[in-house]
mmCIF file of C-alpha atoms in Angstrom:
data_model
loop_
_atom_site.group_PDB
_atom_site.id
_atom_site.type_symbol
_atom_site.label_atom_id
_atom_site.label_comp_id
_atom_site.label_asym_id
_atom_site.label_seq_id
_atom_site.Cartn_x
_atom_site.Cartn_y
_atom_site.Cartn_z
ATOM 1 C CA MET Y 1 -0.025 0.038 0.010
ATOM 2 C CA LYS Y 2 2.840 2.462 0.810
ATOM 3 C CA ARG Y 3 4.506 1.998 -2.624
ATOM 4 C CA GLU Y 4 1.229 2.665 -4.438
ATOM 5 C CA ASN Y 5 0.797 5.868 -2.377
ATOM 6 C CA LEU Y 6 4.267 6.925 -3.332
ATOM 7 C CA GLU Y 7 3.743 6.294 -6.986
ATOM 8 C CA ILE Y 8 0.471 8.328 -6.878
ATOM 9 C CA ILE Y 9 2.306 11.315 -5.242
ATOM 10 C CA VAL Y 10 5.195 11.089 -7.676
ATOM 11 C CA GLY Y 11 2.560 10.938 -10.603
ATOM 12 C CA VAL Y 12 0.712 13.948 -9.349
ATOM 13 C CA PHE Y 13 4.013 15.903 -9.084
ATOM 14 C CA VAL Y 14 5.018 14.971 -12.570
ATOM 15 C CA LEU Y 15 1.732 15.945 -13.865
ATOM 16 C CA ILE Y 16 1.987 19.381 -12.150
ATOM 17 C CA GLY Y 17 5.435 19.851 -13.522
ATOM 18 C CA ILE Y 18 4.302 19.067 -17.064
ATOM 19 C CA LEU Y 19 1.266 21.404 -16.678
ATOM 20 C CA ALA Y 20 3.717 24.256 -15.277
ATOM 21 C CA LEU Y 21 6.094 23.891 -18.219
ATOM 22 C CA GLY Y 22 3.287 24.007 -20.739
ATOM 23 C CA TRP Y 23 1.921 27.260 -18.989
ATOM 24 C CA LEU Y 24 5.452 28.736 -18.992
ATOM 25 C CA SER Y 25 6.040 27.860 -22.545
ATOM 26 C CA PHE Y 26 2.722 29.629 -23.689
ATOM 27 C CA ARG Y 27 3.588 32.791 -21.572
ATOM 28 C CA LEU Y 28 7.253 33.077 -22.691
ATOM 29 C CA GLY Y 29 6.171 32.434 -26.264
ATOM 30 C CA LYS Y 30 3.378 35.230 -25.945
ATOM 31 C CA ILE Y 31 0.938 32.794 -27.313
ATOM 32 C CA ASP Y 32 -2.604 33.946 -26.740
ATOM 33 C CA MET Y 33 -5.090 30.907 -26.657
ATOM 34 C CA PHE Y 34 -8.206 33.209 -26.170
ATOM 35 C CA GLN Y 35 -7.699 36.481 -27.848
ATOM 36 C CA SER Y 36 -10.785 38.107 -26.583
ATOM 37 C CA GLY Y 37 -8.722 40.813 -24.990
ATOM 38 C CA TYR Y 38 -7.810 42.410 -28.339
ATOM 39 C CA TYR Y 39 -9.291 43.959 -31.351
ATOM 40 C CA THR Y 40 -7.943 44.299 -34.837
ATOM 41 C CA VAL Y 41 -7.171 47.400 -36.778
ATOM 42 C CA TYR Y 42 -5.141 47.897 -40.081
ATOM 43 C CA ALA Y 43 -2.698 50.424 -41.407
ATOM 44 C CA GLU Y 44 -1.247 50.912 -44.769
ATOM 45 C CA PHE Y 45 2.480 51.963 -45.248
ATOM 46 C CA ASP Y 46 4.639 52.789 -48.157
ATOM 47 C CA LYS Y 47 7.622 51.135 -46.372
ATOM 48 C CA VAL Y 48 7.804 49.355 -43.150
ATOM 49 C CA GLY Y 49 11.495 48.290 -42.993
ATOM 50 C CA GLY Y 50 11.839 45.636 -40.258
ATOM 51 C CA ILE Y 51 8.320 45.527 -38.917
ATOM 52 C CA LYS Y 52 7.383 41.802 -38.554
ATOM 53 C CA LYS Y 53 4.810 39.729 -36.619
ATOM 54 C CA GLY Y 54 5.216 40.267 -32.916
ATOM 55 C CA SER Y 55 6.699 43.779 -33.156
ATOM 56 C CA VAL Y 56 5.317 46.073 -30.407
ATOM 57 C CA VAL Y 57 2.631 48.606 -30.839
ATOM 58 C CA GLU Y 58 3.030 51.657 -28.412
ATOM 59 C CA ILE Y 59 1.194 54.826 -27.422
ATOM 60 C CA ALA Y 60 3.369 57.306 -25.497
ATOM 61 C CA GLY Y 61 6.013 54.554 -24.958
ATOM 62 C CA VAL Y 62 3.428 52.186 -23.440
ATOM 63 C CA PRO Y 63 2.905 48.701 -25.066
ATOM 64 C CA VAL Y 64 -0.679 48.478 -26.287
ATOM 65 C CA GLY Y 65 -0.552 45.785 -28.732
ATOM 66 C CA SER Y 66 1.449 43.968 -31.300
ATOM 67 C CA VAL Y 67 1.793 43.311 -35.133
ATOM 68 C CA GLU Y 68 -0.194 40.296 -36.114
ATOM 69 C CA LYS Y 69 0.512 40.210 -39.816
ATOM 70 C CA VAL Y 70 2.304 42.150 -42.601
ATOM 71 C CA THR Y 71 1.093 41.683 -46.189
ATOM 72 C CA LEU Y 72 1.289 43.535 -49.555
ATOM 73 C CA ASN Y 73 -1.902 44.985 -51.167
ATOM 74 C CA ASN Y 74 -2.561 45.473 -54.810
ATOM 75 C CA ARG Y 75 -1.125 49.015 -54.848
ATOM 76 C CA TYR Y 76 2.255 47.679 -53.485
ATOM 77 C CA GLN Y 77 1.851 48.961 -50.069
ATOM 78 C CA ALA Y 78 2.479 47.132 -46.910
ATOM 79 C CA VAL Y 79 -0.676 46.383 -44.933
ATOM 80 C CA VAL Y 80 0.047 45.863 -41.225
ATOM 81 C CA GLU Y 81 -2.549 44.118 -39.094
ATOM 82 C CA LEU Y 82 -2.357 45.358 -35.518
ATOM 83 C CA LYS Y 83 -3.773 43.814 -32.290
ATOM 84 C CA ILE Y 84 -4.789 46.483 -29.879
ATOM 85 C CA LEU Y 85 -5.940 46.037 -26.204
ATOM 86 C CA ASN Y 86 -9.739 46.252 -25.851
ATOM 87 C CA SER Y 87 -9.179 48.880 -23.112
ATOM 88 C CA ILE Y 88 -7.500 51.350 -25.565
ATOM 89 C CA LYS Y 89 -9.879 53.166 -27.880
ATOM 90 C CA LEU Y 90 -8.147 54.648 -30.887
ATOM 91 C CA PRO Y 91 -9.629 57.959 -32.206
ATOM 92 C CA GLU Y 92 -10.451 57.899 -35.845
ATOM 93 C CA ASP Y 93 -7.705 60.626 -36.611
ATOM 94 C CA SER Y 94 -4.809 58.738 -34.980
ATOM 95 C CA ILE Y 95 -1.453 58.457 -36.850
ATOM 96 C CA ALA Y 96 0.584 55.260 -37.043
ATOM 97 C CA SER Y 97 4.333 55.593 -37.490
ATOM 98 C CA VAL Y 98 7.086 53.181 -37.926
ATOM 99 C CA ARG Y 99 9.930 54.109 -35.406
ATOM 100 C CA THR Y 100 13.301 52.432 -34.312
ATOM 101 C CA LYS Y 101 14.322 52.049 -30.730
ATOM 102 C CA GLY Y 102 17.644 53.698 -30.568
ATOM 103 C CA LEU Y 103 20.025 54.147 -33.549
ATOM 104 C CA ILE Y 104 19.933 50.517 -34.926
ATOM 105 C CA GLY Y 105 17.417 49.115 -32.576
ATOM 106 C CA GLU Y 106 14.239 47.076 -33.424
ATOM 107 C CA LYS Y 107 11.418 48.510 -35.184
ATOM 108 C CA TYR Y 108 7.985 49.116 -33.707
ATOM 109 C CA ILE Y 109 4.657 50.922 -34.371
ATOM 110 C CA GLN Y 110 4.072 54.212 -32.694
ATOM 111 C CA ILE Y 111 0.496 55.304 -32.497
ATOM 112 C CA THR Y 112 -0.232 59.029 -31.894
ATOM 113 C CA PRO Y 113 -3.838 59.325 -30.854
ATOM 114 C CA GLY Y 114 -5.965 62.244 -32.397
ATOM 115 C CA GLY Y 115 -8.637 64.280 -30.832
ATOM 116 C CA SER Y 116 -11.660 62.876 -32.698
ATOM 117 C CA GLU Y 117 -14.870 61.884 -30.668
ATOM 118 C CA GLN Y 118 -15.244 58.756 -33.078
ATOM 119 C CA TYR Y 119 -13.140 55.716 -32.497
ATOM 120 C CA ILE Y 120 -11.807 53.170 -34.968
ATOM 121 C CA ALA Y 121 -13.918 49.996 -34.987
ATOM 122 C CA HIS Y 122 -12.908 46.340 -34.899
ATOM 123 C CA ASN Y 123 -11.347 45.597 -38.314
ATOM 124 C CA GLY Y 124 -11.103 49.384 -39.033
ATOM 125 C CA LYS Y 125 -8.266 51.306 -40.658
ATOM 126 C CA ILE Y 126 -5.862 53.949 -39.385
ATOM 127 C CA LYS Y 127 -5.998 56.352 -42.330
ATOM 128 C CA GLU Y 128 -2.947 58.434 -41.390
ATOM 129 C CA THR Y 129 0.490 56.796 -41.524
ATOM 130 C CA GLU Y 130 4.134 57.627 -41.550
ATOM 131 C CA SER Y 131 6.519 55.119 -43.206
ATOM 132 C CA SER Y 132 9.972 54.225 -41.768
ATOM 133 C CA ILE Y 133 13.082 56.354 -42.525
ATOM 134 C CA ASP Y 134 15.767 54.637 -44.371
ATOM 135 C CA ILE Y 135 18.987 55.832 -42.924
ATOM 136 C CA GLU Y 136 21.097 54.516 -45.766
ATOM 137 C CA GLU Y 137 18.957 56.414 -48.350
ATOM 138 C CA VAL Y 138 19.240 59.574 -46.306
ATOM 139 C CA LEU Y 139 23.080 59.131 -45.982
ATOM 140 C CA SER Y 140 23.403 58.434 -49.702
ATOM 141 C CA LYS Y 141 21.492 61.579 -50.673
ATOM 142 C CA TYR Y 142 23.551 63.558 -48.297
ATOM 143 C CA VAL Y 143 26.890 62.171 -49.579
ATOM 144 C CA PHE Y 144 26.033 62.747 -53.161
ATOM 145 C CA GLY Y 145 24.641 66.150 -52.622
ATOM 146 C CA LYS Y 146 21.026 65.657 -53.255
ATOM 147 C CA ILE Y 147 19.976 67.318 -50.070
#
């Protein structure tokens, strides 16, 4: 009887360990099983240079969402699908910009809220966007005297 009790206790601890590792892998991988806490908005950019799935979306330096997908439309513009927290309501006249953390850091989307009383709905579109600045392009224009 003692051996059976010991085996049951060890089995319970192994099961708890496996569940803890599974939960930890979902949390560290930032996988959302139930995405009810987010809504989707879209933004079109001429250049997104470095934005990819999982890139951060910030307002005033505070993370409020992430990039879900980047695709190309028929006008050869990058269409970025953004997941935004339900608690954050974006005014219709908000501006989405591609920014870089530091000089050569990672790219992220910065949203500057507007002053409109109307808000962007689920699957809505941010109309005003600012594409990324290509440092190499700016330097080459400066070096070759086109600025």
